[in-house]
C-alpha cells in the first residue's frame, strides 16, 4: 500500500504537485487501443490542480474522463450543475474533447437506472486510472455522506443540511441548493487504480485527520482511503493541522517526489 501525504507551502505548489501525480499516472496507464481514464472532482479544492494542468496541457495525453457526481433537479445548463462546472473549469481550460467527458445525468427520467449505466460505462472504459478527490468538512467523498456503505455504487442520495449549507455559496439562496444528487458510490471510487485527494484550509483539518488516522467507518466516508493501495494526499493552508506529524513528509513535496 502507498499512502503519501504532503503539505504544500502554497496553492500553486499544491496544484503542481497534484499535476505531477496525475500526469504520471495517466502516462503509466497508456496502452495501445485504450485511452487513459481520469476521474474528475468538482468543488474548490481541485482548482489549483486544474490550473496547473491547464498550464501543462501539452503534457496531457488524449484521455477519457468521468465526473464524480451531479445534482438532481437543476435545469439543463444551470451554471452550478456539475456538467456546466466541469465544462467551464476542466474541459475548456485543459482543452479536452467534450465528447470524451461524462457527468452523471442528474436530469434522467430514472436516475437510479442512469447510475447503474454510469458504473457500467466506467467499467467499459476499463476503469478509472486516477481519481481526483476533494473532501467535505463532514468527511464526505463526492456526495457520499456519513453513513454511506463502503461498497456503495453510483446512486441517488439525499444531501445533508451541512453539505447544502456549505454549497449554498454557489447559489443565490439555501432554498435553491438541490436536496438530492446522483453520486458515484464509495465502492465505485475505491475501484479507481489511484486516488489523489486535495484539501485546503483549516475547516478541512478535522475531516482529513478522521479520514487518515481514525477508524475506517461509513461515518467518515473518506476513511476508505486507508484501505486503498495508491493514495496521494495533498494539503494546504492548515488542512493538515490535526494530522500526527509523523504522517507528513514535506521534504518529499519539496523534492517533487509525488
Ligand atoms: C461538494 C462535492 C465534493 C467536494 C466537496 C468539497 O460537496 N460534491 O466532491 O469534494 O464539495 O468541496 P470544496 O473542495 O469546495 O470544499
mmCIF file with all atom_site columns, N, CA and C and ligand atoms in Angstrom, residues 41-46 68-69 71 82 133-137 140-145 159 163 166-167 169-170 183 197-200 203-204, ligand 1:
data_model
loop_
_atom_site.group_PDB
_atom_site.id
_atom_site.type_symbol
_atom_site.label_atom_id
_atom_site.label_alt_id
_atom_site.label_comp_id
_atom_site.label_asym_id
_atom_site.label_entity_id
_atom_site.label_seq_id
_atom_site.pdbx_PDB_ins_code
_atom_site.Cartn_x
_atom_site.Cartn_y
_atom_site.Cartn_z
_atom_site.occupancy
_atom_site.B_iso_or_equiv
_atom_site.pdbx_formal_charge
_atom_site.auth_seq_id
_atom_site.auth_comp_id
_atom_site.auth_asym_id
_atom_site.auth_atom_id
_atom_site.pdbx_PDB_model_num
ATOM   1   N N  . UNK A 1 41  ? -13.191 15.641 -10.094 1.00 0.00 ? 41  UNK A N  1
ATOM   2   C CA . UNK A 1 41  ? -13.973 16.128 -8.962  1.00 0.00 ? 41  UNK A CA 1
ATOM   3   C C  . UNK A 1 41  ? -14.291 17.606 -9.173  1.00 0.00 ? 41  UNK A C  1
ATOM   4   N N  . UNK A 1 42  ? -15.429 18.022 -8.673  1.00 0.00 ? 42  UNK A N  1
ATOM   5   C CA . UNK A 1 42  ? -15.739 19.452 -8.674  1.00 0.00 ? 42  UNK A CA 1
ATOM   6   C C  . UNK A 1 42  ? -15.410 20.007 -7.276  1.00 0.00 ? 42  UNK A C  1
ATOM   7   N N  . UNK A 1 43  ? -15.846 21.220 -6.989  1.00 0.00 ? 43  UNK A N  1
ATOM   8   C CA . UNK A 1 43  ? -15.507 21.849 -5.712  1.00 0.00 ? 43  UNK A CA 1
ATOM   9   C C  . UNK A 1 43  ? -14.295 22.744 -5.892  1.00 0.00 ? 43  UNK A C  1
ATOM   10  N N  . UNK A 1 44  ? -13.975 23.511 -4.853  1.00 0.00 ? 44  UNK A N  1
ATOM   11  C CA . UNK A 1 44  ? -12.887 24.480 -4.983  1.00 0.00 ? 44  UNK A CA 1
ATOM   12  C C  . UNK A 1 44  ? -11.506 23.840 -4.799  1.00 0.00 ? 44  UNK A C  1
ATOM   13  N N  . UNK A 1 45  ? -11.424 22.721 -4.059  1.00 0.00 ? 45  UNK A N  1
ATOM   14  C CA . UNK A 1 45  ? -10.103 22.158 -3.745  1.00 0.00 ? 45  UNK A CA 1
ATOM   15  C C  . UNK A 1 45  ? -9.299  21.739 -4.975  1.00 0.00 ? 45  UNK A C  1
ATOM   16  N N  . UNK A 1 46  ? -9.925  21.140 -5.997  1.00 0.00 ? 46  UNK A N  1
ATOM   17  C CA . UNK A 1 46  ? -9.092  20.728 -7.146  1.00 0.00 ? 46  UNK A CA 1
ATOM   18  C C  . UNK A 1 46  ? -8.728  21.871 -8.095  1.00 0.00 ? 46  UNK A C  1
ATOM   19  N N  . UNK A 1 68  ? -17.486 12.792 -10.788 1.00 0.00 ? 68  UNK A N  1
ATOM   20  C CA . UNK A 1 68  ? -17.943 12.030 -9.626  1.00 0.00 ? 68  UNK A CA 1
ATOM   21  C C  . UNK A 1 68  ? -19.449 12.095 -9.411  1.00 0.00 ? 68  UNK A C  1
ATOM   22  N N  . UNK A 1 69  ? -20.046 13.277 -9.659  1.00 0.00 ? 69  UNK A N  1
ATOM   23  C CA . UNK A 1 69  ? -21.409 13.445 -9.143  1.00 0.00 ? 69  UNK A CA 1
ATOM   24  C C  . UNK A 1 69  ? -22.136 14.582 -9.858  1.00 0.00 ? 69  UNK A C  1
ATOM   25  N N  . UNK A 1 71  ? -25.915 17.183 -9.237  1.00 0.00 ? 71  UNK A N  1
ATOM   26  C CA . UNK A 1 71  ? -27.158 17.477 -8.513  1.00 0.00 ? 71  UNK A CA 1
ATOM   27  C C  . UNK A 1 71  ? -28.347 16.898 -9.271  1.00 0.00 ? 71  UNK A C  1
ATOM   28  N N  . UNK A 1 82  ? -23.097 20.364 -12.165 1.00 0.00 ? 82  UNK A N  1
ATOM   29  C CA . UNK A 1 82  ? -21.699 19.942 -12.290 1.00 0.00 ? 82  UNK A CA 1
ATOM   30  C C  . UNK A 1 82  ? -21.314 19.738 -13.758 1.00 0.00 ? 82  UNK A C  1
ATOM   31  N N  . UNK A 1 133 ? -9.971  13.793 -5.980  1.00 0.00 ? 133 UNK A N  1
ATOM   32  C CA . UNK A 1 133 ? -10.989 13.882 -4.930  1.00 0.00 ? 133 UNK A CA 1
ATOM   33  C C  . UNK A 1 133 ? -10.806 15.139 -4.099  1.00 0.00 ? 133 UNK A C  1
ATOM   34  N N  . UNK A 1 134 ? -11.928 15.718 -3.647  1.00 0.00 ? 134 UNK A N  1
ATOM   35  C CA . UNK A 1 134 ? -11.917 16.666 -2.543  1.00 0.00 ? 134 UNK A CA 1
ATOM   36  C C  . UNK A 1 134 ? -12.519 15.951 -1.349  1.00 0.00 ? 134 UNK A C  1
ATOM   37  N N  . UNK A 1 135 ? -12.701 16.670 -0.261  1.00 0.00 ? 135 UNK A N  1
ATOM   38  C CA . UNK A 1 135 ? -13.329 16.075 0.927   1.00 0.00 ? 135 UNK A CA 1
ATOM   39  C C  . UNK A 1 135 ? -14.256 17.121 1.548   1.00 0.00 ? 135 UNK A C  1
ATOM   40  N N  . UNK A 1 136 ? -15.422 16.686 1.962   1.00 0.00 ? 136 UNK A N  1
ATOM   41  C CA . UNK A 1 136 ? -16.324 17.600 2.651   1.00 0.00 ? 136 UNK A CA 1
ATOM   42  C C  . UNK A 1 136 ? -15.884 17.775 4.104   1.00 0.00 ? 136 UNK A C  1
ATOM   43  N N  . UNK A 1 137 ? -16.293 18.859 4.740   1.00 0.00 ? 137 UNK A N  1
ATOM   44  C CA . UNK A 1 137 ? -15.863 19.048 6.133   1.00 0.00 ? 137 UNK A CA 1
ATOM   45  C C  . UNK A 1 137 ? -16.524 18.033 7.061   1.00 0.00 ? 137 UNK A C  1
ATOM   46  N N  . UNK A 1 140 ? -17.279 13.757 3.782   1.00 0.00 ? 140 UNK A N  1
ATOM   47  C CA . UNK A 1 140 ? -17.874 13.125 2.603   1.00 0.00 ? 140 UNK A CA 1
ATOM   48  C C  . UNK A 1 140 ? -16.903 13.098 1.420   1.00 0.00 ? 140 UNK A C  1
ATOM   49  N N  . UNK A 1 141 ? -17.112 12.111 0.569   1.00 0.00 ? 141 UNK A N  1
ATOM   50  C CA . UNK A 1 141 ? -16.383 11.984 -0.694  1.00 0.00 ? 141 UNK A CA 1
ATOM   51  C C  . UNK A 1 141 ? -17.421 12.022 -1.797  1.00 0.00 ? 141 UNK A C  1
ATOM   52  N N  . UNK A 1 142 ? -17.188 12.842 -2.823  1.00 0.00 ? 142 UNK A N  1
ATOM   53  C CA . UNK A 1 142 ? -18.220 13.100 -3.837  1.00 0.00 ? 142 UNK A CA 1
ATOM   54  C C  . UNK A 1 142 ? -19.466 13.530 -3.058  1.00 0.00 ? 142 UNK A C  1
ATOM   55  N N  . UNK A 1 143 ? -20.617 12.883 -3.245  1.00 0.00 ? 143 UNK A N  1
ATOM   56  C CA . UNK A 1 143 ? -21.767 13.196 -2.390  1.00 0.00 ? 143 UNK A CA 1
ATOM   57  C C  . UNK A 1 143 ? -22.118 12.002 -1.506  1.00 0.00 ? 143 UNK A C  1
ATOM   58  N N  . UNK A 1 144 ? -21.113 11.205 -1.148  1.00 0.00 ? 144 UNK A N  1
ATOM   59  C CA . UNK A 1 144 ? -21.340 10.110 -0.205  1.00 0.00 ? 144 UNK A CA 1
ATOM   60  C C  . UNK A 1 144 ? -21.259 10.675 1.203   1.00 0.00 ? 144 UNK A C  1
ATOM   61  N N  . UNK A 1 145 ? -22.425 10.892 1.782   1.00 0.00 ? 145 UNK A N  1
ATOM   62  C CA . UNK A 1 145 ? -22.499 11.499 3.104   1.00 0.00 ? 145 UNK A CA 1
ATOM   63  C C  . UNK A 1 145 ? -22.200 10.450 4.182   1.00 0.00 ? 145 UNK A C  1
ATOM   64  N N  . UNK A 1 159 ? -28.811 14.938 0.264   1.00 0.00 ? 159 UNK A N  1
ATOM   65  C CA . UNK A 1 159 ? -27.713 15.730 0.829   1.00 0.00 ? 159 UNK A CA 1
ATOM   66  C C  . UNK A 1 159 ? -28.035 16.119 2.267   1.00 0.00 ? 159 UNK A C  1
ATOM   67  N N  . UNK A 1 163 ? -24.009 19.867 4.128   1.00 0.00 ? 163 UNK A N  1
ATOM   68  C CA . UNK A 1 163 ? -23.482 19.939 2.757   1.00 0.00 ? 163 UNK A CA 1
ATOM   69  C C  . UNK A 1 163 ? -24.239 20.987 1.952   1.00 0.00 ? 163 UNK A C  1
ATOM   70  N N  . UNK A 1 166 ? -22.917 24.259 3.024   1.00 0.00 ? 166 UNK A N  1
ATOM   71  C CA . UNK A 1 166 ? -21.564 24.509 2.509   1.00 0.00 ? 166 UNK A CA 1
ATOM   72  C C  . UNK A 1 166 ? -21.612 24.890 1.029   1.00 0.00 ? 166 UNK A C  1
ATOM   73  N N  . UNK A 1 167 ? -22.547 24.297 0.283   1.00 0.00 ? 167 UNK A N  1
ATOM   74  C CA . UNK A 1 167 ? -22.611 24.564 -1.158  1.00 0.00 ? 167 UNK A CA 1
ATOM   75  C C  . UNK A 1 167 ? -23.519 25.741 -1.501  1.00 0.00 ? 167 UNK A C  1
ATOM   76  N N  . UNK A 1 169 ? -23.020 28.688 -1.077  1.00 0.00 ? 169 UNK A N  1
ATOM   77  C CA . UNK A 1 169 ? -22.264 29.848 -1.584  1.00 0.00 ? 169 UNK A CA 1
ATOM   78  C C  . UNK A 1 169 ? -22.289 29.928 -3.106  1.00 0.00 ? 169 UNK A C  1
ATOM   79  N N  . UNK A 1 170 ? -22.606 28.827 -3.757  1.00 0.00 ? 170 UNK A N  1
ATOM   80  C CA . UNK A 1 170 ? -22.655 28.834 -5.221  1.00 0.00 ? 170 UNK A CA 1
ATOM   81  C C  . UNK A 1 170 ? -24.033 29.220 -5.766  1.00 0.00 ? 170 UNK A C  1
ATOM   82  N N  . UNK A 1 183 ? -24.559 10.305 -7.285  1.00 0.00 ? 183 UNK A N  1
ATOM   83  C CA . UNK A 1 183 ? -23.122 10.287 -6.991  1.00 0.00 ? 183 UNK A CA 1
ATOM   84  C C  . UNK A 1 183 ? -22.517 8.912  -7.206  1.00 0.00 ? 183 UNK A C  1
ATOM   85  N N  . UNK A 1 197 ? -6.185  13.035 -3.451  1.00 0.00 ? 197 UNK A N  1
ATOM   86  C CA . UNK A 1 197 ? -7.099  13.862 -2.658  1.00 0.00 ? 197 UNK A CA 1
ATOM   87  C C  . UNK A 1 197 ? -6.460  15.217 -2.372  1.00 0.00 ? 197 UNK A C  1
ATOM   88  N N  . UNK A 1 198 ? -7.212  16.281 -2.614  1.00 0.00 ? 198 UNK A N  1
ATOM   89  C CA . UNK A 1 198 ? -6.740  17.627 -2.278  1.00 0.00 ? 198 UNK A CA 1
ATOM   90  C C  . UNK A 1 198 ? -7.644  18.229 -1.214  1.00 0.00 ? 198 UNK A C  1
ATOM   91  N N  . UNK A 1 199 ? -7.041  18.894 -0.229  1.00 0.00 ? 199 UNK A N  1
ATOM   92  C CA . UNK A 1 199 ? -7.840  19.600 0.775   1.00 0.00 ? 199 UNK A CA 1
ATOM   93  C C  . UNK A 1 199 ? -7.119  20.892 1.142   1.00 0.00 ? 199 UNK A C  1
ATOM   94  N N  . UNK A 1 200 ? -7.896  21.945 1.253   1.00 0.00 ? 200 UNK A N  1
ATOM   95  C CA . UNK A 1 200 ? -7.341  23.283 1.509   1.00 0.00 ? 200 UNK A CA 1
ATOM   96  C C  . UNK A 1 200 ? -8.093  23.897 2.683   1.00 0.00 ? 200 UNK A C  1
ATOM   97  N N  . UNK A 1 203 ? -10.714 24.440 7.863   1.00 0.00 ? 203 UNK A N  1
ATOM   98  C CA . UNK A 1 203 ? -12.060 23.873 8.019   1.00 0.00 ? 203 UNK A CA 1
ATOM   99  C C  . UNK A 1 203 ? -12.095 22.395 7.601   1.00 0.00 ? 203 UNK A C  1
ATOM   100 N N  . UNK A 1 204 ? -11.033 21.936 6.910   1.00 0.00 ? 204 UNK A N  1
ATOM   101 C CA . UNK A 1 204 ? -10.976 20.527 6.496   1.00 0.00 ? 204 UNK A CA 1
ATOM   102 C C  . UNK A 1 204 ? -10.094 19.697 7.436   1.00 0.00 ? 204 UNK A C  1
HETATM 103 C C1 . LIG B 2 .   ? -19.043 19.022 -2.848  1.00 0.00 ? 1   LIG B C1 1
HETATM 104 C C2 . LIG B 2 .   ? -18.636 17.980 -3.874  1.00 0.00 ? 1   LIG B C2 1
HETATM 105 C C3 . LIG B 2 .   ? -17.464 17.169 -3.411  1.00 0.00 ? 1   LIG B C3 1
HETATM 106 C C4 . LIG B 2 .   ? -16.366 18.079 -2.890  1.00 0.00 ? 1   LIG B C4 1
HETATM 107 C C5 . LIG B 2 .   ? -16.885 18.848 -1.701  1.00 0.00 ? 1   LIG B C5 1
HETATM 108 C C6 . LIG B 2 .   ? -15.844 19.773 -1.099  1.00 0.00 ? 1   LIG B C6 1
HETATM 109 O O1 . LIG B 2 .   ? -19.972 18.575 -1.940  1.00 0.00 ? 1   LIG B O1 1
HETATM 110 N N1 . LIG B 2 .   ? -19.713 17.111 -4.237  1.00 0.00 ? 1   LIG B N1 1
HETATM 111 O O2 . LIG B 2 .   ? -16.975 16.370 -4.483  1.00 0.00 ? 1   LIG B O2 1
HETATM 112 O O3 . LIG B 2 .   ? -15.244 17.350 -2.543  1.00 0.00 ? 1   LIG B O3 1
HETATM 113 O O4 . LIG B 2 .   ? -17.978 19.615 -2.131  1.00 0.00 ? 1   LIG B O4 1
HETATM 114 O O5 . LIG B 2 .   ? -15.799 20.945 -1.858  1.00 0.00 ? 1   LIG B O5 1
HETATM 115 P P1 . LIG B 2 .   ? -14.682 22.048 -1.732  1.00 0.00 ? 1   LIG B P1 1
HETATM 116 O O6 . LIG B 2 .   ? -13.485 21.473 -2.376  1.00 0.00 ? 1   LIG B O6 1
HETATM 117 O O7 . LIG B 2 .   ? -15.228 23.227 -2.485  1.00 0.00 ? 1   LIG B O7 1
HETATM 118 O O8 . LIG B 2 .   ? -14.505 22.332 -0.288  1.00 0.00 ? 1   LIG B O8 1
#
